[in-house]
Coordinates of C-alpha atoms and ligand atoms in Angstrom, one line a residue:
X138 CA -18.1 33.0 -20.8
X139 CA -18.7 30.3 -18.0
X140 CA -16.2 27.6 -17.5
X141 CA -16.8 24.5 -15.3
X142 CA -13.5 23.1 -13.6
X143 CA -13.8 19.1 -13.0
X144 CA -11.6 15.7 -13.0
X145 CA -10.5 15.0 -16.1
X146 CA -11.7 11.7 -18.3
X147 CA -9.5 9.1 -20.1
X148 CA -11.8 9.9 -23.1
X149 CA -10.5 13.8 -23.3
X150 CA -6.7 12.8 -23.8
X151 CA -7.1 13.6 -27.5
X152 CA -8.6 17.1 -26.9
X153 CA -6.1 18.0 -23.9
X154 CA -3.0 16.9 -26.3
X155 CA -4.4 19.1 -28.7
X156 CA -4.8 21.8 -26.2
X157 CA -1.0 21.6 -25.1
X158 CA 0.1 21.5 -28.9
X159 CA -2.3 24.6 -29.5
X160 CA -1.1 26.2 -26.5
X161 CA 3.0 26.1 -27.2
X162 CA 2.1 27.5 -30.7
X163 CA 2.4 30.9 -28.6
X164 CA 6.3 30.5 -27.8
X165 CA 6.7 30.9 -31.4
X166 CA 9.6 33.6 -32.0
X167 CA 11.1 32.9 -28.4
X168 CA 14.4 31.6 -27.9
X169 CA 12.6 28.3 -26.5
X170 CA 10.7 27.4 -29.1
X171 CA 12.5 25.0 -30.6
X172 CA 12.8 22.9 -27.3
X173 CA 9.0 23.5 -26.3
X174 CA 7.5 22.5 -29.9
X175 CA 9.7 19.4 -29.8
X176 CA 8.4 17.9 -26.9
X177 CA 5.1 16.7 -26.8
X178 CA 2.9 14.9 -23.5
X179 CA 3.3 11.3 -24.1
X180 CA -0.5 10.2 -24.2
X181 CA 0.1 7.2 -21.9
X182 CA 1.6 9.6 -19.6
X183 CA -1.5 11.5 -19.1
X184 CA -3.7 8.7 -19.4
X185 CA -1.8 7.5 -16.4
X186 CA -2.1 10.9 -14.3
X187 CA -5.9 10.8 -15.1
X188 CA -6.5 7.8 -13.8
X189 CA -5.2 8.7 -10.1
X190 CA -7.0 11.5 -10.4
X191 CA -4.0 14.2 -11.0
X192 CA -5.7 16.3 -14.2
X193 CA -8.0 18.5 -13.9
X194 CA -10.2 19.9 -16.9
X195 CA -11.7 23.5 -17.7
X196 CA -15.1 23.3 -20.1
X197 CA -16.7 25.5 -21.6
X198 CA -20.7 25.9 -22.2
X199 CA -20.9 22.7 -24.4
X200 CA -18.7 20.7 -22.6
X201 CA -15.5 20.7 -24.8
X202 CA -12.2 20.8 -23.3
X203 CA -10.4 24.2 -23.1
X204 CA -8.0 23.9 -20.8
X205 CA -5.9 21.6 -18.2
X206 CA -3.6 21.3 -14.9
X207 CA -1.9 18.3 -14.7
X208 CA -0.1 17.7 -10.9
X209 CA 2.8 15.5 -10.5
X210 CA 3.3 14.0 -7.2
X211 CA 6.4 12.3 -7.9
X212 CA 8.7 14.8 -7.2
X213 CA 8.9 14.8 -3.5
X214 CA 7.4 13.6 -0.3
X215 CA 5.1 16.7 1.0
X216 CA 5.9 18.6 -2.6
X217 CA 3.3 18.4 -5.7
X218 CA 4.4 19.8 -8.9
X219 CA 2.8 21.5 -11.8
X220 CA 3.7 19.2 -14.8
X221 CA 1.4 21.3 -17.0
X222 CA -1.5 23.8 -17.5
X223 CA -2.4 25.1 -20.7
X224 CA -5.2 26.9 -22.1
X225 CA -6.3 27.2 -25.5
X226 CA -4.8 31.0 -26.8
X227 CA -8.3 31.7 -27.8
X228 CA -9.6 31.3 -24.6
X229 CA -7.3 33.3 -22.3
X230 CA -6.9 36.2 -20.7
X231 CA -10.4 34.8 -18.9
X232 CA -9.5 33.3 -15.7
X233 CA -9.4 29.7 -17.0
X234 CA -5.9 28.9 -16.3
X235 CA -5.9 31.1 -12.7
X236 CA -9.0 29.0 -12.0
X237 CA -7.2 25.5 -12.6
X238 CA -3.7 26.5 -10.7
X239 CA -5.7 27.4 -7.4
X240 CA -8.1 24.1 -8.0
X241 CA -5.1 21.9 -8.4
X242 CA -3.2 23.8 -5.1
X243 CA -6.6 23.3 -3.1
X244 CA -6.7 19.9 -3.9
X245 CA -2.6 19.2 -3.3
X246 CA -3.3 21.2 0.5
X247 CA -6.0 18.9 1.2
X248 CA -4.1 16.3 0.2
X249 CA -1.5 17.3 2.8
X250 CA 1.1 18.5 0.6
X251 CA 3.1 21.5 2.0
X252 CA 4.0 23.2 -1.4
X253 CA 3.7 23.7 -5.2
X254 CA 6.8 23.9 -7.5
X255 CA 6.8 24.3 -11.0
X256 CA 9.6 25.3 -13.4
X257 CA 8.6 28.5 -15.9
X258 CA 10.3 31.3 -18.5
X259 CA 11.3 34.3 -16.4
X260 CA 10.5 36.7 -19.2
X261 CA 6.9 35.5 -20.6
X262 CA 4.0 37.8 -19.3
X263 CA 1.6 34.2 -19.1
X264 CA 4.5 32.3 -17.4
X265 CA 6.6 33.9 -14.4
X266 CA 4.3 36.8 -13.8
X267 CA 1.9 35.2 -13.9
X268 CA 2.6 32.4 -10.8
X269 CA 4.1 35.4 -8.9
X270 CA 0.7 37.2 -8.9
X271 CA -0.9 33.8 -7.7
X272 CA 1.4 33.4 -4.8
X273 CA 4.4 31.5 -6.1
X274 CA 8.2 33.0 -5.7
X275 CA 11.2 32.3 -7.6
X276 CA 13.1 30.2 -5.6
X277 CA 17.0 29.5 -5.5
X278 CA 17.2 26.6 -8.5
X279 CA 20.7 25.4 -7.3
X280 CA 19.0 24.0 -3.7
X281 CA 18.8 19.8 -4.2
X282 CA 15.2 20.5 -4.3
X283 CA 15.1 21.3 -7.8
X284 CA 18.3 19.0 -8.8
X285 CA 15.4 16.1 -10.1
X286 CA 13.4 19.2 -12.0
X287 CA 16.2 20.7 -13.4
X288 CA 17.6 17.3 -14.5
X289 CA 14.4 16.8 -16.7
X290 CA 14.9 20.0 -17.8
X291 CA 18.3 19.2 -19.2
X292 CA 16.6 16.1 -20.8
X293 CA 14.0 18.3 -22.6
X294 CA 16.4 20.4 -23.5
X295 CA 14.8 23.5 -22.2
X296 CA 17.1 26.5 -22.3
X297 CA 18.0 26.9 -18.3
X298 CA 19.1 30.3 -18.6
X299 CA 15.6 31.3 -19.1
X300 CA 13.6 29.0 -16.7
X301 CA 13.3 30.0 -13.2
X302 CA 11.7 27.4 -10.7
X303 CA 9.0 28.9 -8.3
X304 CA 7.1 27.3 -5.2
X305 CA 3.9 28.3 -3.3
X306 CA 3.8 27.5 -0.1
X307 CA 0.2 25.4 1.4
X308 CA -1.0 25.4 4.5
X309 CA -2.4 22.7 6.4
X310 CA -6.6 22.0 6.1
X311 CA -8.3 24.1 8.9
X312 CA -11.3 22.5 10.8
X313 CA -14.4 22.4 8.8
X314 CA -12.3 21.9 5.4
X315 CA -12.0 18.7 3.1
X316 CA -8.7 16.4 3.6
X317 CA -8.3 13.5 1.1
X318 CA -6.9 10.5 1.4
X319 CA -6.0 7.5 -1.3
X320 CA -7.3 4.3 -0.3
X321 CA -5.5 1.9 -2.8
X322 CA -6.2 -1.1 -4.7
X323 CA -4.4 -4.4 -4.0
X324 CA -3.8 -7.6 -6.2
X325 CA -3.7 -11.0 -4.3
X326 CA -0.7 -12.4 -6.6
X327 CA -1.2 -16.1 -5.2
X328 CA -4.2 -17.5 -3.1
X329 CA -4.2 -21.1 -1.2
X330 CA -7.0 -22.5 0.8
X331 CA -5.4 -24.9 3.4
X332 CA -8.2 -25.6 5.3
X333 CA -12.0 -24.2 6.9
X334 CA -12.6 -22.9 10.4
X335 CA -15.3 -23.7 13.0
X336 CA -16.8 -20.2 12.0
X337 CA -17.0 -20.9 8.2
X338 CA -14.2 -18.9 7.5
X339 CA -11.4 -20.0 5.5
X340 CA -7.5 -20.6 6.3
X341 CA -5.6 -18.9 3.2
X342 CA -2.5 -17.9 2.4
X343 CA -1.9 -15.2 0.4
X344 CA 0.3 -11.9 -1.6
X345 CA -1.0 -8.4 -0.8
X346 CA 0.3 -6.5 -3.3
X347 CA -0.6 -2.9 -2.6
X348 CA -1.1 -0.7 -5.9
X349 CA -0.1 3.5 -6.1
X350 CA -3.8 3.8 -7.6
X351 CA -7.5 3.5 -6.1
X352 CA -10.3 5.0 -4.4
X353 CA -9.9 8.9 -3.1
X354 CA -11.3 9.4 0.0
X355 CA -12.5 12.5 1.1
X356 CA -13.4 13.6 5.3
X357 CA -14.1 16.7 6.8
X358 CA -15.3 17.1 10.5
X359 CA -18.3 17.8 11.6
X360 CA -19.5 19.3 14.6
X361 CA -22.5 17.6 15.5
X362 CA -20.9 13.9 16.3
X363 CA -23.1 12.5 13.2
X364 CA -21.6 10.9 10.4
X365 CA -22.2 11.6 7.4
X366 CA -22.0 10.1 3.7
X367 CA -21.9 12.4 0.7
X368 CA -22.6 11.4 -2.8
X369 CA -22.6 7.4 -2.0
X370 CA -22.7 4.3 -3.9
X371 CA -25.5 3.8 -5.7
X372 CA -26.5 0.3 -4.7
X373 CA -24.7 0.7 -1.4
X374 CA -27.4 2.3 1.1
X375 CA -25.1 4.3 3.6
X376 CA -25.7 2.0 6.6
X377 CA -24.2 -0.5 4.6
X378 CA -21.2 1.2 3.5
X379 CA -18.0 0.2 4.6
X380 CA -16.4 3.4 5.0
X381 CA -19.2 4.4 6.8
X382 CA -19.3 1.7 9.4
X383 CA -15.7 2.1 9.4
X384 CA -16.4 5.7 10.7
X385 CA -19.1 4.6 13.7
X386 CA -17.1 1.5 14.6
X387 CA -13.8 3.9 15.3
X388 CA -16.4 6.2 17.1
X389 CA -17.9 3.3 19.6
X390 CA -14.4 2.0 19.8
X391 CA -13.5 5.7 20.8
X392 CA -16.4 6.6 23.6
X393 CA -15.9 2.6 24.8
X394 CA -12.1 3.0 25.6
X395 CA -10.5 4.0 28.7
X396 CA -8.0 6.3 27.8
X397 CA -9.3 7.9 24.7
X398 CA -11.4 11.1 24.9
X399 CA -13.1 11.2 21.4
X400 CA -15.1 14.5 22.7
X401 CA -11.3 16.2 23.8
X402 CA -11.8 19.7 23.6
X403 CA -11.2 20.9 20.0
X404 CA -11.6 17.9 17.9
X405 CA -15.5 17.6 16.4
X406 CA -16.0 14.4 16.6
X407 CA -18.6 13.5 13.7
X408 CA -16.8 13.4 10.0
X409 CA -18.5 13.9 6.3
X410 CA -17.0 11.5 3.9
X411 CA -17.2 11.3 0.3
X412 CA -15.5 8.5 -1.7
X413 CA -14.3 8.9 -5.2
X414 CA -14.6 5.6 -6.8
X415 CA -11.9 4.6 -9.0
X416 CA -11.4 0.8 -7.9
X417 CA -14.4 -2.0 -9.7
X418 CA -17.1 -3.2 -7.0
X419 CA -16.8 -7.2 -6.5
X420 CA -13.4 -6.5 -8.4
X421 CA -11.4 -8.9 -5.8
X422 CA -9.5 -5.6 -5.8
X423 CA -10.5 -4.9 -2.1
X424 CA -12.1 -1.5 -2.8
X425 CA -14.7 -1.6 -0.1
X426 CA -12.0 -2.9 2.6
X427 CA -9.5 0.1 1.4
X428 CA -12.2 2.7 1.8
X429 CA -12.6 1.4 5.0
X430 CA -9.1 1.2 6.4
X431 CA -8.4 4.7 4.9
X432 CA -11.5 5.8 7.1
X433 CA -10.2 4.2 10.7
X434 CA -6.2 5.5 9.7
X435 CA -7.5 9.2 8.4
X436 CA -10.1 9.5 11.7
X437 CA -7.4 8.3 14.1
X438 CA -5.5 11.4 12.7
X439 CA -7.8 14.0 12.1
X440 CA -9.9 12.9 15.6
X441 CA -6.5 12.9 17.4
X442 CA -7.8 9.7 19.1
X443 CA -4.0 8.1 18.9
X444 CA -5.1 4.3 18.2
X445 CA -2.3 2.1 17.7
X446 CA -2.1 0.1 14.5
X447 CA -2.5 -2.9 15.8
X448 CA -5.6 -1.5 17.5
X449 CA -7.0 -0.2 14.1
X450 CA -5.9 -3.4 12.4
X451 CA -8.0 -5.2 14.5
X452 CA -10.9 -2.9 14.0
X453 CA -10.4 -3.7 10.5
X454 CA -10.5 -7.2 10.9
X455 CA -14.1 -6.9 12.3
X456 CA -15.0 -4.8 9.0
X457 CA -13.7 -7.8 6.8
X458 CA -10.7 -10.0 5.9
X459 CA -9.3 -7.6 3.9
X460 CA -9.0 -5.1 5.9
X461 CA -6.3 -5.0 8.3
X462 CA -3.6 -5.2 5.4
X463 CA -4.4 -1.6 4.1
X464 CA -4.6 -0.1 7.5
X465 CA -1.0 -1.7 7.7
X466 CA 0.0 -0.3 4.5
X467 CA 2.5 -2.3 3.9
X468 CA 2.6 -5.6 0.8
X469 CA 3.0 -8.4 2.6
X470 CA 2.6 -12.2 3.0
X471 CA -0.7 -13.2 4.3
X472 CA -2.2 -16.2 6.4
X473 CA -4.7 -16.9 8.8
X474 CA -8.2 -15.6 6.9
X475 CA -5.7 -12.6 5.8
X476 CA -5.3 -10.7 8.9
X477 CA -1.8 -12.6 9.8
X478 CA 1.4 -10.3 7.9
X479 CA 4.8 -10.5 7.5
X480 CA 5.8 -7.8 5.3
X481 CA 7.5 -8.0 2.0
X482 CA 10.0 -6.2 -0.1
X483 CA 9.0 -7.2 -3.6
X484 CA 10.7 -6.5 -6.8
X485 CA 9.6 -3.2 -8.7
X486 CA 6.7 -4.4 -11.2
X487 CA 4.2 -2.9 -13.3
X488 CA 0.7 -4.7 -13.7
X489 CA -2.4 -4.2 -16.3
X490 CA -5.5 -4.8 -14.6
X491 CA -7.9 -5.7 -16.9
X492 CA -11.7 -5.2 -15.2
X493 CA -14.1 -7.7 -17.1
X494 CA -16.8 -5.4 -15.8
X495 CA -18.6 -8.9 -14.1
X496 CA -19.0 -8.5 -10.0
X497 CA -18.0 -11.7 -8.9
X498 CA -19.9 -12.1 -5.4
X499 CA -17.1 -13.1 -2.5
X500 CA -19.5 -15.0 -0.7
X501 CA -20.9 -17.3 -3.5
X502 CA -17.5 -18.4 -4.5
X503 CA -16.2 -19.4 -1.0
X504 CA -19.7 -21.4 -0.4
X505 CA -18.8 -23.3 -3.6
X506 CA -18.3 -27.2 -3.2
X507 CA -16.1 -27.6 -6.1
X508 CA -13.8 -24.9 -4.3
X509 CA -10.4 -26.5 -3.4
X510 CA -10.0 -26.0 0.5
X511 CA -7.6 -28.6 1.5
X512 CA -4.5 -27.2 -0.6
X513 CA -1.1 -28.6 1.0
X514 CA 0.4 -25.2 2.7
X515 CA 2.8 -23.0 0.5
X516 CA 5.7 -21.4 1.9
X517 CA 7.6 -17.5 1.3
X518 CA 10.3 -19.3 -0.7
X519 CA 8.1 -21.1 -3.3
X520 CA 6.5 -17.8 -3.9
X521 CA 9.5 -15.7 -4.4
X522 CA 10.9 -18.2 -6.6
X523 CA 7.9 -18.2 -9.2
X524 CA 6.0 -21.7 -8.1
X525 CA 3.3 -20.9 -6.5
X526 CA 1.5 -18.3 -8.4
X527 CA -2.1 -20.5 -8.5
X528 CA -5.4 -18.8 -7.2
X529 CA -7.4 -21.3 -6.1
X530 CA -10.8 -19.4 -7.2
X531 CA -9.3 -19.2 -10.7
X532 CA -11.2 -22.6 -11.7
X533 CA -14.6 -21.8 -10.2
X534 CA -14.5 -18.5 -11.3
X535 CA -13.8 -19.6 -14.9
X536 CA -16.6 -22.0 -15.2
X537 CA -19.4 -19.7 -13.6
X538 CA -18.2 -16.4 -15.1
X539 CA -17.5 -16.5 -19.1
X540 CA -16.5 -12.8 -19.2
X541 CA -13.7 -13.2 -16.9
X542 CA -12.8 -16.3 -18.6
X543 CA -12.6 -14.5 -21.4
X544 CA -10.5 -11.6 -20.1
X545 CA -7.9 -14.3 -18.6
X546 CA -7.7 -15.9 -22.1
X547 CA -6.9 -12.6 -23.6
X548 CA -4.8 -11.2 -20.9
X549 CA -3.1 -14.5 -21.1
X550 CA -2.0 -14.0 -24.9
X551 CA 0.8 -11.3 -23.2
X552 CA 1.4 -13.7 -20.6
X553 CA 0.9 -15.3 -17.1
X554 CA -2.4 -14.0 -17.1
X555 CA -4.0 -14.5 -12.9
X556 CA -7.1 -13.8 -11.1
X557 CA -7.0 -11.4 -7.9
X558 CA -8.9 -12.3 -4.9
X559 CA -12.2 -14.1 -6.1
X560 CA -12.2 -11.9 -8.9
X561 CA -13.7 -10.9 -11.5
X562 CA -10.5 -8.5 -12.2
X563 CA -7.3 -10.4 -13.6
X564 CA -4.0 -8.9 -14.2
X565 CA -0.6 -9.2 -15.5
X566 CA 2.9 -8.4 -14.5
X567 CA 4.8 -6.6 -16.3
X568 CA 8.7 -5.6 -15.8
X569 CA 8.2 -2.2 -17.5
X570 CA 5.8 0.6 -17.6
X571 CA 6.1 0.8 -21.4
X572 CA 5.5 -3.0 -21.7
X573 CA 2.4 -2.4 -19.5
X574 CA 1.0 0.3 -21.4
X575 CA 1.6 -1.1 -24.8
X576 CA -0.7 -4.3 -23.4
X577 CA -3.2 -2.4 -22.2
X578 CA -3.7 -0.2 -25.4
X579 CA -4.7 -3.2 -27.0
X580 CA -7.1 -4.3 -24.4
X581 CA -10.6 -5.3 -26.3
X582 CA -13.3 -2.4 -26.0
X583 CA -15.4 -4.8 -24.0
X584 CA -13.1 -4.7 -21.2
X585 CA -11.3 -1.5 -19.1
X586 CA -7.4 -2.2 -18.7
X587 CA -5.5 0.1 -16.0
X588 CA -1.6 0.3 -15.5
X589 CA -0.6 0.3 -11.9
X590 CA 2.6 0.0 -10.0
X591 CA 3.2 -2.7 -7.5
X592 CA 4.2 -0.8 -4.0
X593 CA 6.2 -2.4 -0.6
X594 CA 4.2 1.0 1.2
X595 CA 0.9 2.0 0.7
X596 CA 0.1 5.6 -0.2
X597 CA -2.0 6.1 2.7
X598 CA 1.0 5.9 4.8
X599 CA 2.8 8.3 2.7
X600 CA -0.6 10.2 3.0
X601 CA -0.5 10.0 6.9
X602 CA 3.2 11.6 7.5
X603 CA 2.1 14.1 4.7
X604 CA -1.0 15.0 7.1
X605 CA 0.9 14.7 10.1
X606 CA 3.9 17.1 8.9
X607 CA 2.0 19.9 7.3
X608 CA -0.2 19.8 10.7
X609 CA 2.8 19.9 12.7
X610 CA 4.3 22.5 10.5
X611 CA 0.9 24.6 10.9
X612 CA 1.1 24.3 14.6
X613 CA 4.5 25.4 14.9
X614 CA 3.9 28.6 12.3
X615 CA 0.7 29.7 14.6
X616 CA -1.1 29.1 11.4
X617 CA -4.9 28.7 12.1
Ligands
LIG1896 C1 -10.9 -13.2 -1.4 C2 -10.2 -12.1 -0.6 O1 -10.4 -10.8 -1.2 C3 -8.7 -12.4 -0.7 O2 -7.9 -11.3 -0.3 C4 -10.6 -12.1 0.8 O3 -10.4 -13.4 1.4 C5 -12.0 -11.7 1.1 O4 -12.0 -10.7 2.0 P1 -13.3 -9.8 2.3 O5 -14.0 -9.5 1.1 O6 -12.7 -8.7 3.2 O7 -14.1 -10.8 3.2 P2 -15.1 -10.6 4.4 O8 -15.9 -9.3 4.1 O9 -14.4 -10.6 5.7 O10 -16.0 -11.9 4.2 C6 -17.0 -12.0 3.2 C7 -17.4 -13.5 3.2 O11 -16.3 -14.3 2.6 C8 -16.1 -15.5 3.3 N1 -14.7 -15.5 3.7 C9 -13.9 -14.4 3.7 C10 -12.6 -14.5 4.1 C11 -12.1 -15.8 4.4 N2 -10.8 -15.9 4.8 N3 -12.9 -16.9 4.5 C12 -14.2 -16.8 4.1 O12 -14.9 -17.8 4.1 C13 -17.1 -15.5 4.5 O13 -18.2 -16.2 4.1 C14 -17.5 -14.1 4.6 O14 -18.8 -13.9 5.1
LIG1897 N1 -17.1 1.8 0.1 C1 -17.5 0.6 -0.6 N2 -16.9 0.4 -1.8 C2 -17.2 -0.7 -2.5 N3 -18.0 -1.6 -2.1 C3 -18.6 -1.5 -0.9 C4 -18.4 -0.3 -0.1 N4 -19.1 -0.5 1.0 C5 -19.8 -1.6 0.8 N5 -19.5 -2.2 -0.3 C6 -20.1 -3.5 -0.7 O1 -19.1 -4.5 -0.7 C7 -19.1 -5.3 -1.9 C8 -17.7 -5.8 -2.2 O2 -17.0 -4.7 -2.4 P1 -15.5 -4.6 -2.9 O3 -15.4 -3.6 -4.0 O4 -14.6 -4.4 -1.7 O5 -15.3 -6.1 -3.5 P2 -14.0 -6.8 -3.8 O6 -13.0 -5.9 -4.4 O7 -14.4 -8.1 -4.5 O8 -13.4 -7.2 -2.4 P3 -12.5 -8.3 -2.0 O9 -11.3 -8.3 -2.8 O10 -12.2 -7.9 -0.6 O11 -13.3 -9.6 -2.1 C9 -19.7 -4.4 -2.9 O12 -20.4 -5.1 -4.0 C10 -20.7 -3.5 -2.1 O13 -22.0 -4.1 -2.1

């Protein structure tokens, strides 16, 4: 039997559930039983793992579900976990669920993680024994690595005389291999127009709000200098794309400079990229800006060319308006046409971002004349104290585009339902995750609703000291 090893869909929830419950059914008789069958993965849970691309899915010949990895990344700052794998019983003993533990370790060493934990019962043939013979050792469960794990255990009620906690170590990406890197989504949470510039452009202020979801980048050096785009956007021709031109401007930048030796011995300086798109095109969600500033941070690392961040912001800038705030990686208050930041500490939210599925063109809607461009200037305080929370695109962006009209005045049932950038996405904020998910389980079929945390640091940061550490850590072990 062939099996095909992919990212899993929000539409195969149902059939992984079913997998797990099928799955425990073979604890039956053991002392843990009775905690295992209790507990059951919360559906919202998953849904939310699948969409930042943390599940992977085993089919079979006719494409039906047989069995699952799920990686949790919460756990630590260069540590991913194994939440879950199961396999249907009828299916193993095949090399389905070996197959998904090394495709979820590949990815989680690409991803610049240094190891893989996961908690197990010492004395099942298909649990300890098995991670041992796929490079995973029992570990000491009293270090304060494992006080979080074992914590959740206690919640679940597992029996921890029987579990033992094992980690594998990763090592860092070698040359010609794939890193990946999240490029994530933002919400603009206000947006004022206080005046236009010589150049057309337009004086804003603005809230970044970076969100822990979005695109997935992926790079992998090539030898020849060329750059290269795999897969691409359909729509998109690669000349136009702006993780591509994010890639060529770094590299002119780079042979321009004084000071920076792009061709230093070693380092290839051309890259392959391939971009995962999770985040909606002419979403006002900055998708194409965050592909890009993931490209100019990730090169900077991986061609060794030590750019400062200013430097890169303002590589960025040239890319668009969006830019520079994702190659800062940090939320912040913006002015100037966006490039201007003062970082800021928000309060811990939760938003549903409801994607109307209209592209609403940037362009167009700054070129319209009923556009208000001469708003009076907000300031930090009337933001952080809940008055200024107006998007001044909202009104043009209701008249010319029903559907998002339409997705505000649903959105808006739950609450202060706002427009991000110049749309057509809205969201909503939320002061739970449960109250989140519970609104966007009712979103309307015509629509796509997504639950996403509001972050002060981008996860590309995170993603650069993972890089930096497990390279570091590689150097220092005479790996490679
Ligand atoms: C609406 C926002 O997403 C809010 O964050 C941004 O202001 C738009 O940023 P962006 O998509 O990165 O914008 P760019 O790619 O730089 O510009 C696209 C076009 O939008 C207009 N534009 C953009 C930003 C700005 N402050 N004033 C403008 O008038 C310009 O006509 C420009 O040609
Ligand atoms: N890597 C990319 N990802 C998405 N769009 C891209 C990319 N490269 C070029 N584009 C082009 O840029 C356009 C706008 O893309 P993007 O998804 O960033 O819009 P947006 O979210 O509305 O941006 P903003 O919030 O900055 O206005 C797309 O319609 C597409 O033609």
């Amino acid at each position: 039997m062939s099996f095909l090893i992919e990212r899993a869909d929000p539409s195969q929830i149902d059939a992984l559930c079913a997998i797990e419950r099928k799955a425990v059914q073979l604890f039956r008789g053991h002392p843990a039983w009775a905690s295992y069958s209790a507990i059951s993965i919360p559906p919202e849970l998953l849904q939310q793992a699948i969409g930042r691309g943390l599940v992977w899915v085993a089919l079979n010949e006719a494409a039906v579900p047989v069995g699952f990895v799920w990686l949790d990344t919460d756990a630590g700052d260069s540590v991913a976990g194994i939440a879950e794998i199961d396999v249907l019983p009828d299916h193993g003993q095949r090399g389905i669920g070996a197959a998904l533990l090394e495709h979820a370790c590949a990815w989680a060493g690409a991803a610049g993680y240094r190891r893989v934990d996961l908690g197990t019962l010492a004395d099942v043939r298909w649990n300890a024994p098995f991670y041992a013979k796929h490079g995973f050792a029992v570990v000491d469960k009293d270090g304060p690595a494992f006080a979080y794990a074992r914590e959740r255990d206690r919640e679940n009620g597992f029996p921890d005389h029987l579990r033992v906690f094992m980690s594998r170590p990763l090592s860092a990406p070698g040359r010609g291999e794939w890193t990946v890197w999240p490029a994530p989504a933002k919400l603009n949470l206000f947006l004022r127009i206080t005046g236009r510039r010589p150049d057309g452009y337009h004086e804003l202020q603005t809230v970044f709000r970076l969100l822990d979801w979005g695109d997935e980048v992926r790079l992998r050096l090539r030898d020849d200098g060329e750059v290269r785009r795999l897969g691409g956007i359909p729509g998109v021709p690669p000349p136009t794309d702006l993780a591509v031109r994010a890639a060529q401007l770094l590299q002119r930048h780079a042979r321009a400079a004084t000071g920076v030796n792009i061709e230093r011995a070693g380092v290839p300086p051309g890259v392959d990229i391939e971009v995962t798109k999770r985040i909606p095109m002419g979403g006002g969600l900055g998708g194409g800006s965050s592909d890009a500033a993931t490209v100019l941070v990730a090169l900077n690392q991986l061609w060794r060319l030590d750019l400062t961040e200013d430097v890169l912001a303002e590589l960025g800038r040239q890319l668009g308006a969006d830019v520079p705030v994702f190659v800062r990686g940090r939320s912040a208050w913006a002015e100037g046409i966006g490039e201007q930041l003062t970082p800021l500490s928000l309060p811990s939210r939760h938003y549903v971002v409801l994607d109307p599925h209209e592209p609403v063109p940037t362009v167009a809607l700054f070129q319209a004349p009923e556009l208000t461009r001469n708003a009076p200037r907000a300031t930090i305080s009337s933001f952080v104290s809940g008055e200024t929370t107006e998007n001044a695109f909202a009104p043009v962006v209701r008249a010319r585009h029903p559907r998002v009209a339409a997705a505000l005045d649903w959105l808006g049932g739950f609450g202060q339902a706002r427009l991000s950038g110049s749309g057509g996405c809205v969201f909503l904020e939320a002061k739970s995750f449960d109250r989140a998910t519970a609104i966007a389980a009712r979103c309307p079929v015509a629509f796509t609703a997504q639950v996403a945390m509001g972050v002060d640091v981008s996860p590309l940061r995170d993603a650069l000291a993972r890089h930096r550490g497990a390279e570091r850590a590689t150097r220092t072990t005479g790996g490679r």
